[in-house]
Short mmCIF file of C-alpha atoms and ligand atoms in Angstrom, two decimals:
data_model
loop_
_atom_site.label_atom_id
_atom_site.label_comp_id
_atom_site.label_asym_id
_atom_site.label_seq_id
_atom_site.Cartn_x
_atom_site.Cartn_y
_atom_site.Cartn_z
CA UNK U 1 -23.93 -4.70 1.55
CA UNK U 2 -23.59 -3.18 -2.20
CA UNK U 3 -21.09 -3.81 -4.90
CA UNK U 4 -20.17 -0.45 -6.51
CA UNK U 5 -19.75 -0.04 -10.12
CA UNK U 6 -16.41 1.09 -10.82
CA UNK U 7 -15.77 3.29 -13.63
CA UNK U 8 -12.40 3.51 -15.21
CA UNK U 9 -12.75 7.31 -13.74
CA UNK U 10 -13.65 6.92 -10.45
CA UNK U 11 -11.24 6.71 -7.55
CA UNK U 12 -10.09 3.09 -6.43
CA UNK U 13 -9.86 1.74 -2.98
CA UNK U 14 -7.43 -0.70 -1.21
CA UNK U 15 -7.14 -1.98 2.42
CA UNK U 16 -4.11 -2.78 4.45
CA UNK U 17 -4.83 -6.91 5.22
CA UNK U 18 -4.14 -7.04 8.92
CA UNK U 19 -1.67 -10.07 8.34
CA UNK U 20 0.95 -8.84 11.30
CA UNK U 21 -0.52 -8.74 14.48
CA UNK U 22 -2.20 -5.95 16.97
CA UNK U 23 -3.35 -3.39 13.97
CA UNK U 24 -2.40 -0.83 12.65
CA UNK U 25 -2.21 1.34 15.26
CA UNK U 26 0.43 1.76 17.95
CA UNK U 27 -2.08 1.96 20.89
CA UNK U 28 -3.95 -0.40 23.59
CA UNK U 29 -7.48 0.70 22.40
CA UNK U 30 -9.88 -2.73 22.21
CA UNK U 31 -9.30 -3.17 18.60
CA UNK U 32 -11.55 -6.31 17.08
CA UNK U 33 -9.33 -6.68 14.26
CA UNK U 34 -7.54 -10.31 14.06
CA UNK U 35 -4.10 -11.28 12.48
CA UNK U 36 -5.51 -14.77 11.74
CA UNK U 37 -6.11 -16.15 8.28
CA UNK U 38 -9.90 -17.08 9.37
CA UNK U 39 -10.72 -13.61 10.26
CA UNK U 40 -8.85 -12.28 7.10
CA UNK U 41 -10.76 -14.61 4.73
CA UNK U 42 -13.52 -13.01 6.24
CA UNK U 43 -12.35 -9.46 6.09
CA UNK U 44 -11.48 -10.15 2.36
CA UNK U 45 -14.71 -11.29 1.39
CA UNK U 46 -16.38 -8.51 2.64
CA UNK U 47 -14.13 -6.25 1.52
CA UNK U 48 -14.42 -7.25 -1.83
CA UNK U 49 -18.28 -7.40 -1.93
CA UNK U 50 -18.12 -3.44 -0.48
CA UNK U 51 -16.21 -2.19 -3.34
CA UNK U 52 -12.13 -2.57 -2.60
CA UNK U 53 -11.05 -3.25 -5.24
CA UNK U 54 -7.22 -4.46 -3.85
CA UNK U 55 -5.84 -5.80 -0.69
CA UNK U 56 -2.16 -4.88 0.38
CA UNK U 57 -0.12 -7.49 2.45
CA UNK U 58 2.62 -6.14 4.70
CA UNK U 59 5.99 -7.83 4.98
CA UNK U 60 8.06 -8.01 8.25
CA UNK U 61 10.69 -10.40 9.61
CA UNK U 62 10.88 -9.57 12.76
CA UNK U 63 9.46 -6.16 15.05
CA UNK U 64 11.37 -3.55 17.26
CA UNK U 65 8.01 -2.72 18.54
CA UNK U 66 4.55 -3.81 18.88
CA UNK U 67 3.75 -6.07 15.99
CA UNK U 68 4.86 -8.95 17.88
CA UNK U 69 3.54 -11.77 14.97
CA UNK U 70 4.18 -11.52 11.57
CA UNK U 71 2.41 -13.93 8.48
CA UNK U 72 4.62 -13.87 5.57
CA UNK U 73 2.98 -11.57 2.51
CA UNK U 74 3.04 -14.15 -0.42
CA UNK U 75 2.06 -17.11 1.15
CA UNK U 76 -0.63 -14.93 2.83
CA UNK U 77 -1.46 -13.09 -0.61
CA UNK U 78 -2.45 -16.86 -2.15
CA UNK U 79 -4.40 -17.66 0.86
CA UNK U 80 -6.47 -14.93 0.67
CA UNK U 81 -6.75 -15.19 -3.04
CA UNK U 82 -7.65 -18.46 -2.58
CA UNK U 83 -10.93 -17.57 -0.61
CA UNK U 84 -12.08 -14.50 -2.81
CA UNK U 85 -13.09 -13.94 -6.20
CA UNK U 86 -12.87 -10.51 -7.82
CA UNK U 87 -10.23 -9.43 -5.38
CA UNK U 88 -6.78 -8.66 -6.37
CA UNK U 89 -3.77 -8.78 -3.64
CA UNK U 90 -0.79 -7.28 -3.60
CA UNK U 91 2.07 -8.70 -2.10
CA UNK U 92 4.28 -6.94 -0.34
CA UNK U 93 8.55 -7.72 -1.38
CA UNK U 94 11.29 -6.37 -0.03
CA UNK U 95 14.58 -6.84 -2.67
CA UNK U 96 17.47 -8.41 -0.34
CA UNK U 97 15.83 -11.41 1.28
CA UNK U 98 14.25 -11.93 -1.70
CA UNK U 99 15.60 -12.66 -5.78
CA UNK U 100 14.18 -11.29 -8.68
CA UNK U 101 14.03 -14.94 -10.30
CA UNK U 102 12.35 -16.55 -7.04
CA UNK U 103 9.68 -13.96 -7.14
CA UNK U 104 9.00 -13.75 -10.80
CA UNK U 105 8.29 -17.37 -10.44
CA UNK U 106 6.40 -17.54 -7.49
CA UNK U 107 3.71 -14.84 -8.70
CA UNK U 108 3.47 -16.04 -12.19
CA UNK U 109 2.32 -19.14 -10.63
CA UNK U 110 0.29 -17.89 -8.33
CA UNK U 111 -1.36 -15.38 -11.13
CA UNK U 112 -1.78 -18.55 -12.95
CA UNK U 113 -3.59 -20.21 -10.24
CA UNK U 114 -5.69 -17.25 -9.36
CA UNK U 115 -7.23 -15.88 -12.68
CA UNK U 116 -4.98 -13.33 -12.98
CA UNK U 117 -5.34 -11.37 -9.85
CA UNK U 118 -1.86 -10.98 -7.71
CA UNK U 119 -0.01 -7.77 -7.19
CA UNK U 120 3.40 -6.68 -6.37
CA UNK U 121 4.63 -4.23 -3.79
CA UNK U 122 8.13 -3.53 -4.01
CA UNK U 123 9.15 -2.19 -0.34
CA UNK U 124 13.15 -1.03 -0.26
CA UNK U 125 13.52 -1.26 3.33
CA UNK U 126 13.02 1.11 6.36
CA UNK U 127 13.90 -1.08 9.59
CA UNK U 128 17.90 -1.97 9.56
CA UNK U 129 17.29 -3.88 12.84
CA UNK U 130 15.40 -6.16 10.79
CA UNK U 131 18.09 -6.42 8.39
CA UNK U 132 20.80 -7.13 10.76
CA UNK U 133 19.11 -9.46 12.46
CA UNK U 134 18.53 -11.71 9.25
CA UNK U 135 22.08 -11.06 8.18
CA UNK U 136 21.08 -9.03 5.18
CA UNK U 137 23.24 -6.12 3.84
CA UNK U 138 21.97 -2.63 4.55
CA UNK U 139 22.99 -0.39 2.15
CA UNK U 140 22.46 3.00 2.38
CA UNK U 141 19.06 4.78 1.58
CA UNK U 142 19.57 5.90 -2.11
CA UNK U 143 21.64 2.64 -2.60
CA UNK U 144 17.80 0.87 -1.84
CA UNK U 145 16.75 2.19 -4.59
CA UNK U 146 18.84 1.44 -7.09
CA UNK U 147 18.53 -2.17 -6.41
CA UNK U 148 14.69 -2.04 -6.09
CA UNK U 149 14.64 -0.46 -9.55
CA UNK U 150 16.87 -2.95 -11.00
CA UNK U 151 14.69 -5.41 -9.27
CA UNK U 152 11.49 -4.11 -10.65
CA UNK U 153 13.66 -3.91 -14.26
CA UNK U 154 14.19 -7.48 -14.13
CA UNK U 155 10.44 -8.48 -12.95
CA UNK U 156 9.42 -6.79 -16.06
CA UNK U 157 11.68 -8.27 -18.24
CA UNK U 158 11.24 -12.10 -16.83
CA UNK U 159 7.68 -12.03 -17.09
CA UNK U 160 7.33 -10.23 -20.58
CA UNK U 161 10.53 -11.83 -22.27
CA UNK U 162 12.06 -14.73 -23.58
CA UNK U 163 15.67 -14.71 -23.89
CA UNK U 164 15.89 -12.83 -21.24
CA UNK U 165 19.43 -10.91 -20.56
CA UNK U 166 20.64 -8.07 -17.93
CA UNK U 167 23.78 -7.06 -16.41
CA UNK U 168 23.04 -4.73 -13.45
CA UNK U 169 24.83 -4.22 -10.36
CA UNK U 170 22.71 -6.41 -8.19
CA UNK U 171 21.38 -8.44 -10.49
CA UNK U 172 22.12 -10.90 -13.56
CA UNK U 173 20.36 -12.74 -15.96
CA UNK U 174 21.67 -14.70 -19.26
CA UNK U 175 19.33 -16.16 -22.04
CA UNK U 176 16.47 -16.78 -19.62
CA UNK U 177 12.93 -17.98 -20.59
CA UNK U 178 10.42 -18.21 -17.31
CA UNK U 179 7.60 -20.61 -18.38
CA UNK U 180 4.36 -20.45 -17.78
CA UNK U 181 4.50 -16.53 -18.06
CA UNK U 182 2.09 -14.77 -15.97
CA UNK U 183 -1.79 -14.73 -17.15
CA UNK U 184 -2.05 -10.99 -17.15
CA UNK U 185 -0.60 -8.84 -19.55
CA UNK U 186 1.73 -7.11 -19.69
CA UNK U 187 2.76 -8.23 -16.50
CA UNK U 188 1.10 -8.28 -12.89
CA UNK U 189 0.93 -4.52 -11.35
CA UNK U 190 3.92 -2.93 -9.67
CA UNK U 191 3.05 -0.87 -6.68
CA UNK U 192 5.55 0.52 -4.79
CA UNK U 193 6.22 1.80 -1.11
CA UNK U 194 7.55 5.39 0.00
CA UNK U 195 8.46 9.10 -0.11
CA UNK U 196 11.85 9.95 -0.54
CA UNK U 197 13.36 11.61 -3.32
CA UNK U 198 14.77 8.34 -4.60
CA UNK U 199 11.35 6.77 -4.67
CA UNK U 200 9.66 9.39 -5.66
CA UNK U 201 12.16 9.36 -9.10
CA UNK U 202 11.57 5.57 -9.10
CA UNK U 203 8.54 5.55 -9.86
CA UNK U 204 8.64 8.27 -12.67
CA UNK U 205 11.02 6.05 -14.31
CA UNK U 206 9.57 2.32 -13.44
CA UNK U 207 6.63 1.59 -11.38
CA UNK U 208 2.83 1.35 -12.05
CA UNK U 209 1.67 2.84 -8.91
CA UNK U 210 3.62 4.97 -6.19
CA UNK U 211 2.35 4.11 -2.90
CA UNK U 212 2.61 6.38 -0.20
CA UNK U 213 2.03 7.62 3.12
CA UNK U 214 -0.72 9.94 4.97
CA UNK U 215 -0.95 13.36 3.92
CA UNK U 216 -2.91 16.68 3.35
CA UNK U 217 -4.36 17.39 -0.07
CA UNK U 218 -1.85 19.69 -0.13
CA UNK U 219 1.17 17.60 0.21
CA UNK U 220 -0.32 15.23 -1.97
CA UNK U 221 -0.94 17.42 -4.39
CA UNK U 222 2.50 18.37 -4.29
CA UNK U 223 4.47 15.19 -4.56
CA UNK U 224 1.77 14.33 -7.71
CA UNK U 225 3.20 17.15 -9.44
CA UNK U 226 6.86 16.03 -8.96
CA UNK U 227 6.26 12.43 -9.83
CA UNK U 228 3.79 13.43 -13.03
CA UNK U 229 6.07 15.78 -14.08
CA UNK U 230 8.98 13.74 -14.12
CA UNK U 231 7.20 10.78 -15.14
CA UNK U 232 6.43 13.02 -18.26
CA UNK U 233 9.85 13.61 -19.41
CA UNK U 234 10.42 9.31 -19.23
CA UNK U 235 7.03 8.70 -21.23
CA UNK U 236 6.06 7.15 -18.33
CA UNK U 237 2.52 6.82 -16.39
CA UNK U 238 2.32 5.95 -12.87
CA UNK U 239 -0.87 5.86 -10.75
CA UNK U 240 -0.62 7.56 -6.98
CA UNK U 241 -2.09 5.92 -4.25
CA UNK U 242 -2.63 7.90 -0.65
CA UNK U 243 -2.70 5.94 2.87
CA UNK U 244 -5.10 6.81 5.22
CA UNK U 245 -6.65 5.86 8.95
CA UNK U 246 -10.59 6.09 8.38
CA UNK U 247 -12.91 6.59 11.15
CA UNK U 248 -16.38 7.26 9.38
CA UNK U 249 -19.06 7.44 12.06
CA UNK U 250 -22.83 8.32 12.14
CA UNK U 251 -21.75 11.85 13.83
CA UNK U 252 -17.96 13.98 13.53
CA UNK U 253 -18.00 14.07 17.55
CA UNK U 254 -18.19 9.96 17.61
CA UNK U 255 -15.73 9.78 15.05
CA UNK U 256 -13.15 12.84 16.69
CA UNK U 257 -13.37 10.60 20.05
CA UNK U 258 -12.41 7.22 18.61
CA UNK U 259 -9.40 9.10 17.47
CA UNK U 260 -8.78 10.69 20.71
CA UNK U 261 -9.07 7.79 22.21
CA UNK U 262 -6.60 6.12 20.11
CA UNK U 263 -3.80 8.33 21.25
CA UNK U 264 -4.59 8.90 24.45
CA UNK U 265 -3.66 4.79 24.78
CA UNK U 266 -1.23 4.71 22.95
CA UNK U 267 1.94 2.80 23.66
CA UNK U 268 4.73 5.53 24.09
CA UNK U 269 7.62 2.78 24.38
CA UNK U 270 6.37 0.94 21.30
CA UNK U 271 5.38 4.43 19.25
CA UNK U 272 9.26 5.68 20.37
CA UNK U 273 10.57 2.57 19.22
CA UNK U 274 9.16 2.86 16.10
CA UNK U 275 9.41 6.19 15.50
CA UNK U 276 13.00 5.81 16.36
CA UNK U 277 14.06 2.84 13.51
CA UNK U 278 11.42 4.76 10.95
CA UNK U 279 12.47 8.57 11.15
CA UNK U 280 16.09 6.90 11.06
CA UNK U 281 15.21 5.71 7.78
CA UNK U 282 13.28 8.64 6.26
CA UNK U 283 15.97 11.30 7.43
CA UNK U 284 17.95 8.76 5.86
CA UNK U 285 17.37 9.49 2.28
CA UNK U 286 19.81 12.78 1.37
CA UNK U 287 17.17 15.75 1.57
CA UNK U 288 15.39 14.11 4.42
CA UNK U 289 11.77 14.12 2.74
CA UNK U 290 11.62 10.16 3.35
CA UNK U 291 8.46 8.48 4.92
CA UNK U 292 8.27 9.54 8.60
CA UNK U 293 10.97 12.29 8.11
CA UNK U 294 8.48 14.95 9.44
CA UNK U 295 6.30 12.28 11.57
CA UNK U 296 5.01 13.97 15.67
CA UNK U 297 4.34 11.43 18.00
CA UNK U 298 0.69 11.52 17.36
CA UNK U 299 1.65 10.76 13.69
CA UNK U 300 3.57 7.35 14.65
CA UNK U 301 0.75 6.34 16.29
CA UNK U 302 -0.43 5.20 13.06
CA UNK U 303 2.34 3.00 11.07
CA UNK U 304 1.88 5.07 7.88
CA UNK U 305 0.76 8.56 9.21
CA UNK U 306 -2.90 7.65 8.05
CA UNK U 307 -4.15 10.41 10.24
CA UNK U 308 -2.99 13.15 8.66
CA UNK U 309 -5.22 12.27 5.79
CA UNK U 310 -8.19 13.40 7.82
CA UNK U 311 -10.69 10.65 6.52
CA UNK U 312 -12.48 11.35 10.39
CA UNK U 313 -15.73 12.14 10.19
CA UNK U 314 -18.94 11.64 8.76
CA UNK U 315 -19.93 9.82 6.01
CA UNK U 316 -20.54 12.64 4.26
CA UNK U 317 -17.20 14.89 5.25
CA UNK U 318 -15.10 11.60 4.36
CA UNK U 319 -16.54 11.29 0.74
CA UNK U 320 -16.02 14.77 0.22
CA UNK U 321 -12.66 14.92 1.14
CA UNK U 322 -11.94 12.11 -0.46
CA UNK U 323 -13.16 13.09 -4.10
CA UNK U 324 -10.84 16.59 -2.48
CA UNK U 325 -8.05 14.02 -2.79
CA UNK U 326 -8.88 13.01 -5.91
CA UNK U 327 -8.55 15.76 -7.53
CA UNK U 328 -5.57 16.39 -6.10
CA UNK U 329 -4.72 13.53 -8.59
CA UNK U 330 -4.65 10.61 -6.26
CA UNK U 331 -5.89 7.42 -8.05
CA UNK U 332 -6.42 5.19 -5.21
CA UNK U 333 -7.33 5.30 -1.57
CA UNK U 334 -5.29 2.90 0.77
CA UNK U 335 -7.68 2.49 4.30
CA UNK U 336 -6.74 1.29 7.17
CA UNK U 337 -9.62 0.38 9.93
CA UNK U 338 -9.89 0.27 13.74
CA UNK U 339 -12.06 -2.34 13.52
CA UNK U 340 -11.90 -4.14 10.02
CA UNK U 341 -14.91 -6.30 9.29
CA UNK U 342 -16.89 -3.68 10.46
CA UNK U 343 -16.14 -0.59 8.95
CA UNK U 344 -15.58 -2.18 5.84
CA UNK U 345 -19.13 -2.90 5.97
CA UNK U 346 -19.93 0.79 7.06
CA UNK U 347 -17.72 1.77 4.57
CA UNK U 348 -19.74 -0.06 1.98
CA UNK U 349 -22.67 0.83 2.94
CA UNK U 350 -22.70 4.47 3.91
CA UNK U 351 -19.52 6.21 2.43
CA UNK U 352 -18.90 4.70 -0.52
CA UNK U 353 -22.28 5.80 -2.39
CA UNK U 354 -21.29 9.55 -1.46
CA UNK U 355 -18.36 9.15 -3.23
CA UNK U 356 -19.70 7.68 -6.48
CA UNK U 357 -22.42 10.38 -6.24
CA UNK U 358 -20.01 13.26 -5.75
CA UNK U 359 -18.01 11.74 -8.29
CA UNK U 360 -21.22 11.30 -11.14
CA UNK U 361 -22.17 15.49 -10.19
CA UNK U 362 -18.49 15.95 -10.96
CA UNK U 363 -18.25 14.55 -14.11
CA UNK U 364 -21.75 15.72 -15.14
CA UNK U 365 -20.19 19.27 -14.57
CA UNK U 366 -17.12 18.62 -16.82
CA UNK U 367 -19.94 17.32 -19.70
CA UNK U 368 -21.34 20.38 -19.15
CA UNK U 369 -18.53 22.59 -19.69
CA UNK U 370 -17.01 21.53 -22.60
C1 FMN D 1 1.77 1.98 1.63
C2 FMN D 1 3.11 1.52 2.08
C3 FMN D 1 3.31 0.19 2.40
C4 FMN D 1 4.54 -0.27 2.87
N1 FMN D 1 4.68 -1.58 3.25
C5 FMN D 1 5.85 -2.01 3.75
C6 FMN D 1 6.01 -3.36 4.19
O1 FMN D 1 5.09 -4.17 4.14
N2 FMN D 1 7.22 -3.72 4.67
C7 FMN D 1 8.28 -2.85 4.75
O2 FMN D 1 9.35 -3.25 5.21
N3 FMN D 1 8.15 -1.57 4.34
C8 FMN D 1 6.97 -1.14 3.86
N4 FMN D 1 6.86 0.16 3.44
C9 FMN D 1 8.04 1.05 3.56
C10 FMN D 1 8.63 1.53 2.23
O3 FMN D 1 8.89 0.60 1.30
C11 FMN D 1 9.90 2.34 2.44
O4 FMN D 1 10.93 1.54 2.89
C12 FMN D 1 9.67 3.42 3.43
O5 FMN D 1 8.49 4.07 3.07
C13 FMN D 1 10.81 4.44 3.50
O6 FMN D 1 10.90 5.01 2.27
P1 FMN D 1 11.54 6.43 1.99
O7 FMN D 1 12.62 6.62 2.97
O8 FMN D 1 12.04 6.27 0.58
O9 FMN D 1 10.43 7.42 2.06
C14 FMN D 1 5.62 0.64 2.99
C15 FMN D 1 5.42 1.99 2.65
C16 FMN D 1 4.19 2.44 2.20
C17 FMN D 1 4.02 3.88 1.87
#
């Protein structure tokens, strides 16, 4: 096992924590990933000592389809935090069940207990069975939006203000002082979850990092350009950070069957189901460029179309496409695993060094031209 150096340069990495049960993949392939928090104090320890950098919780209160168990995120986030050291964890919120004012608490204390390592993902919603079966309001897709924004707003202000005051159409605040503040500064990271037009403007306008699902360099490359550009005219920075299914394997025909195998068993009812509630919610959004909105059925397979990143291969082919991606002007590298201990490890051990090499000959190369 190695700890990587990370240079304020070089490309970050993330995993999904495997905190709702049977993967992340739609499909009955032997998967020796866990849901427990024994195995994912495990997974996070080795995560952290093979160079992720972040963990991302996922939030769910109920399943149309195969994720039958579900942890909660922020309990789960502290837990995990708990049992780690350098890692940070970002927990995943979605605005409706929860208030502005309950979270801002909740994480400041939990950054406070923690050194100053939790992270916030604000999710808007994608699943309206969910929803209705909690009795929360769905309101339509843009709508989302323009309470996550206000709710990101008010984190902001709560955790960097006293005196606090806002008037928005969701949410209200008068005079208020949260005490103790969070331990990092400015505030705790923002991430944020999805692909739409409305999220995509969200985040040129509020969040610190746009989260979003599997793609090709190329349609990376192009939402980048959107969100930078816009992000521009607010005076705003955001970071970009790509989902994506890794199978790295000693040769590209062990890695190509592992994949093949994971679709041929896959679960049509539960991949339907899915694919169903999600491409409801990404044709959703007005110009129907949501998450999922151009999803096959191969693509559902995988919650967040993580195969379409292409991380397959060798060691070798996945560094190189991944310093591809990152010059594509993706920031950080969300992975998902079949089996998570374990290629975390092989991760660790055999892909990451590529990448910090390919990344050092890169940079030596832009010395060398200026
Ligand atoms: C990396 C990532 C993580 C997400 N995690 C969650 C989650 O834990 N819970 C949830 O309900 N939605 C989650 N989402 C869904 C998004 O917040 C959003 O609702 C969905 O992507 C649809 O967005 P769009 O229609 O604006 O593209 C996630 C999305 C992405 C890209």
């Amino acid at each position: 096992m190695t700890t990587q150096q990370n240079h304020s340069s070089d490309i970050h990495f993330a995993y999904w924590v495997p905190n709702v049960s049977g993967g992340l993949v739609v499909s009955n392939i032997e998967q020796r990933t866990d849901w427990g928090i024994d195995y994912n104090r495990r997974l996070a320890k080795a995560a952290e000592k093979n160079g992720f950098e972040y963990a991302l919780t996922q939030i769910r209160f109920t399943a149309g389809y195969g994720a039958d168990n579900q942890h909660e995120s922020v309990a789960f986030s502290h837990s995990i935090l708990e049992s780690t050291e350098n890692l940070k964890v970002i927990a995943a919120i979605l605005p409706g069940p929860w208030k502005p004012a309950v979270v801002a608490k909740q994480l400041a204390t939990i950054d406070q207990l923690t050194n100053g390592r939790i992270a916030i993902n604000i999710v808007s919603g994608w699943f309206r069975g969910e929803f209705d079966a909690i009795g929360e309001e769905w309101p339509d897709h843009d709508e989302r939006y323009v309470r996550s924004e206000e709710f990101i707003r008010t984190l902001k202000g709560i955790w960097t203000q006293d005196n606090y005051s806002f008037d928005g159409k969701y949410y209200q605040f008068k005079d208020y002082t949260l005490k103790p503040k969070p331990l990092q500064q400015p505030h705790p990271e923002i991430f944020q979850g999805g692909s739409s037009r409305a999220a995509r403007d969200m985040a040129s306008r509020v969040s610190d990092w746009y989260f979003t699902n599997g793609n090709t360099v190329e349609g990376i490359k192009a939402q980048v350009d959107d969100i930078r550009e816009k992000a521009k005219a607010n005076n705003h920075h955001v970071k970009i950070g790509l989902n994506a299914f890794i199978i790295a394997r000693d040769t590209e025909e062990e890695a190509q069957a592992v994949l093949q195998e994971i679709i041929d068993k896959a679960n049509p009812e539960a991949v339907n189901a899915f694919g169903d509630a999600a491409k409801e919610a990404g044709a959703a959004s007005p110009e129907g460029e949501g998450n999922w909105a151009k999803s096959t059925f191969e693509d559902l397979v995988q919650y967040n179309d993580g195969f379409k990143t292409n991380l397959i291969g060798t060691p070798q082919q996945v560094a190189e496409r991944i310093v591809a991606l990152k010059a594509a002007g993706v920031d950080l590298v969300l992975a998902g695993f079949l089996h998570f201990i374990e290629e975390v490890e092989y991760f660790g051990e055999k892909v990451l060094p590529l990448v910090r090499e390919l990344e050092a000959k890169n940079n030596e190369q832009l010395k060398a031209a200026v």
